[in-house]
Amino acid sequence: MCRLIIGRHIISICDYAFRNCTGLTSVTIPDSVTSIGDYAFYRVSKALFLHMDDTATISFASNVFSSGTTVYCYMFSPVDAWATGKYGVVYLDDIDIESIQSVALPRAFVLACGDTYSLSCGVFPNDGAAVTWHNSNPSVVAFENGIVTALSPGTATITATVGAASASVTIETYMPATAFELNYSEAWVLAKDSFDLSVTSYTPTNASATITWSSSNTDLATVNSNGHVTTVVPGDVTITATSEKGVQASCLLHLCYPVTAVELTAPAERMFVGLPDMQLTASVTMRTQTCVNYLVTFSSSDEAIATVDSETGLVHGVSEGEVTITATSRSGKTSSVTFNVYEISPDSSLKILFLPASLLRIEDEAFMESTAQAVVIPSTCTSIGHLAFAHCPNLLYVEIPAACTSIADDAFFNSPNVFIHYTD
């Protein structure tokens, strides 16, 4: 920050001459100046303006200063007539100018942890006056020899005091992100549709960032400042998010024609409550393009039996029964699969064989051609012999403990429907 004393050879200050010069804290305008242009000192930080002459003719544009500016002038002078009602006015009549004491600091600002900022204050009229500084939060910022250093996320206030006058500036600090992730790294979207991208996580976890969005091809898709993408025609386009520190993350968007066909498939005709979820596959066709599990919404016929993630097609078993999962495209194309959900419990509808708790080994051919639908092997069992569960077409589920470390290669020969679950 500094004080500006305009030379007496200057007779006019042009439009925008000192606009956005936030380092200025006071300006002295000499008697020689007869006009000041539009926005000449606009957005100058808390500046104090002084015009000494009470008789000189001077013309002002309509927007010379920002609101909040203080104008020092003589009462009933042309400056007074112009400034009154628009800015703060202090009259110099019968005042010892040298006794006027004002302190000015810049407006509040934001600083990233690790960054520095050179901070000084303007003192009017005596720039050489001794300044006393106070830092409200040394754990957030360090302040030494006029240099502010951001230490940790938070808020701190630096106050400058000269005699009875003082001014403060609030500093907000944040942890800059070294990396961040978007809600999608790749997605399929219908052309002429819209899509929303956002940041889901930062590294480190307490970091933040100011994000700027851009499109690799605005003829295909545009993106606004909030990550809202508007697509135009089919094709591939990359949307990139860039932080104020230059860190980037991108999403590849495949812009598609309308869906012409959907084929939904399941990896099995059954699933079990409490076991890993079942991933369905929706093969989606659009003219010359194909994708999997995009451009459709998944739904369940009975969420009391099984729920399904509407975007991914991952099915979670809830209770025993039959359920139908359907994939539906925006164009109305659908495809469905129906399967049974079973509960592995004594009261299940499955024909379950619970083997004795003292069992150490399942001998060769022990349950060959069994009609059981489910078998629960106790934690004491360490081995399963040859053909132990061979030729069991009804067998759907076998629970094997972690202690069972020896299983014959043909233990489940010709039992094509069995699902084997290894427990901890």
Short mmCIF file of C-alpha atoms in Angstrom, two decimals, residues 112 115 174 176-180 208-212 214 240-250:
data_model
loop_
_atom_site.label_atom_id
_atom_site.label_comp_id
_atom_site.label_asym_id
_atom_site.label_seq_id
_atom_site.Cartn_x
_atom_site.Cartn_y
_atom_site.Cartn_z
CA ALA A 112 -3.64 -20.47 0.64
CA ASP A 115 1.50 -18.63 0.57
CA TYR A 174 -7.45 -22.50 3.33
CA PRO A 176 -5.03 -25.92 -1.22
CA ALA A 177 -5.83 -29.25 -2.83
CA THR A 178 -2.93 -31.30 -4.21
CA ALA A 179 -5.46 -33.58 -5.94
CA PHE A 180 -9.20 -34.02 -6.22
CA SER A 208 -10.54 -26.91 -0.75
CA ALA A 209 -10.18 -25.29 -4.14
CA THR A 210 -11.69 -22.77 -6.49
CA ILE A 211 -12.63 -24.78 -9.57
CA THR A 212 -12.71 -23.57 -13.17
CA SER A 214 -13.59 -26.16 -19.42
CA THR A 240 -11.72 -30.64 -17.21
CA ALA A 241 -11.81 -29.12 -13.74
CA THR A 242 -8.82 -26.95 -12.82
CA SER A 243 -8.05 -25.54 -9.38
CA GLU A 244 -6.56 -22.12 -8.75
CA LYS A 245 -3.24 -23.95 -8.11
CA GLY A 246 -3.35 -25.69 -11.49
CA VAL A 247 -4.42 -29.13 -10.22
CA GLN A 248 -6.71 -30.89 -12.71
CA ALA A 249 -9.20 -33.75 -12.97
CA SER A 250 -11.15 -34.74 -16.08
#
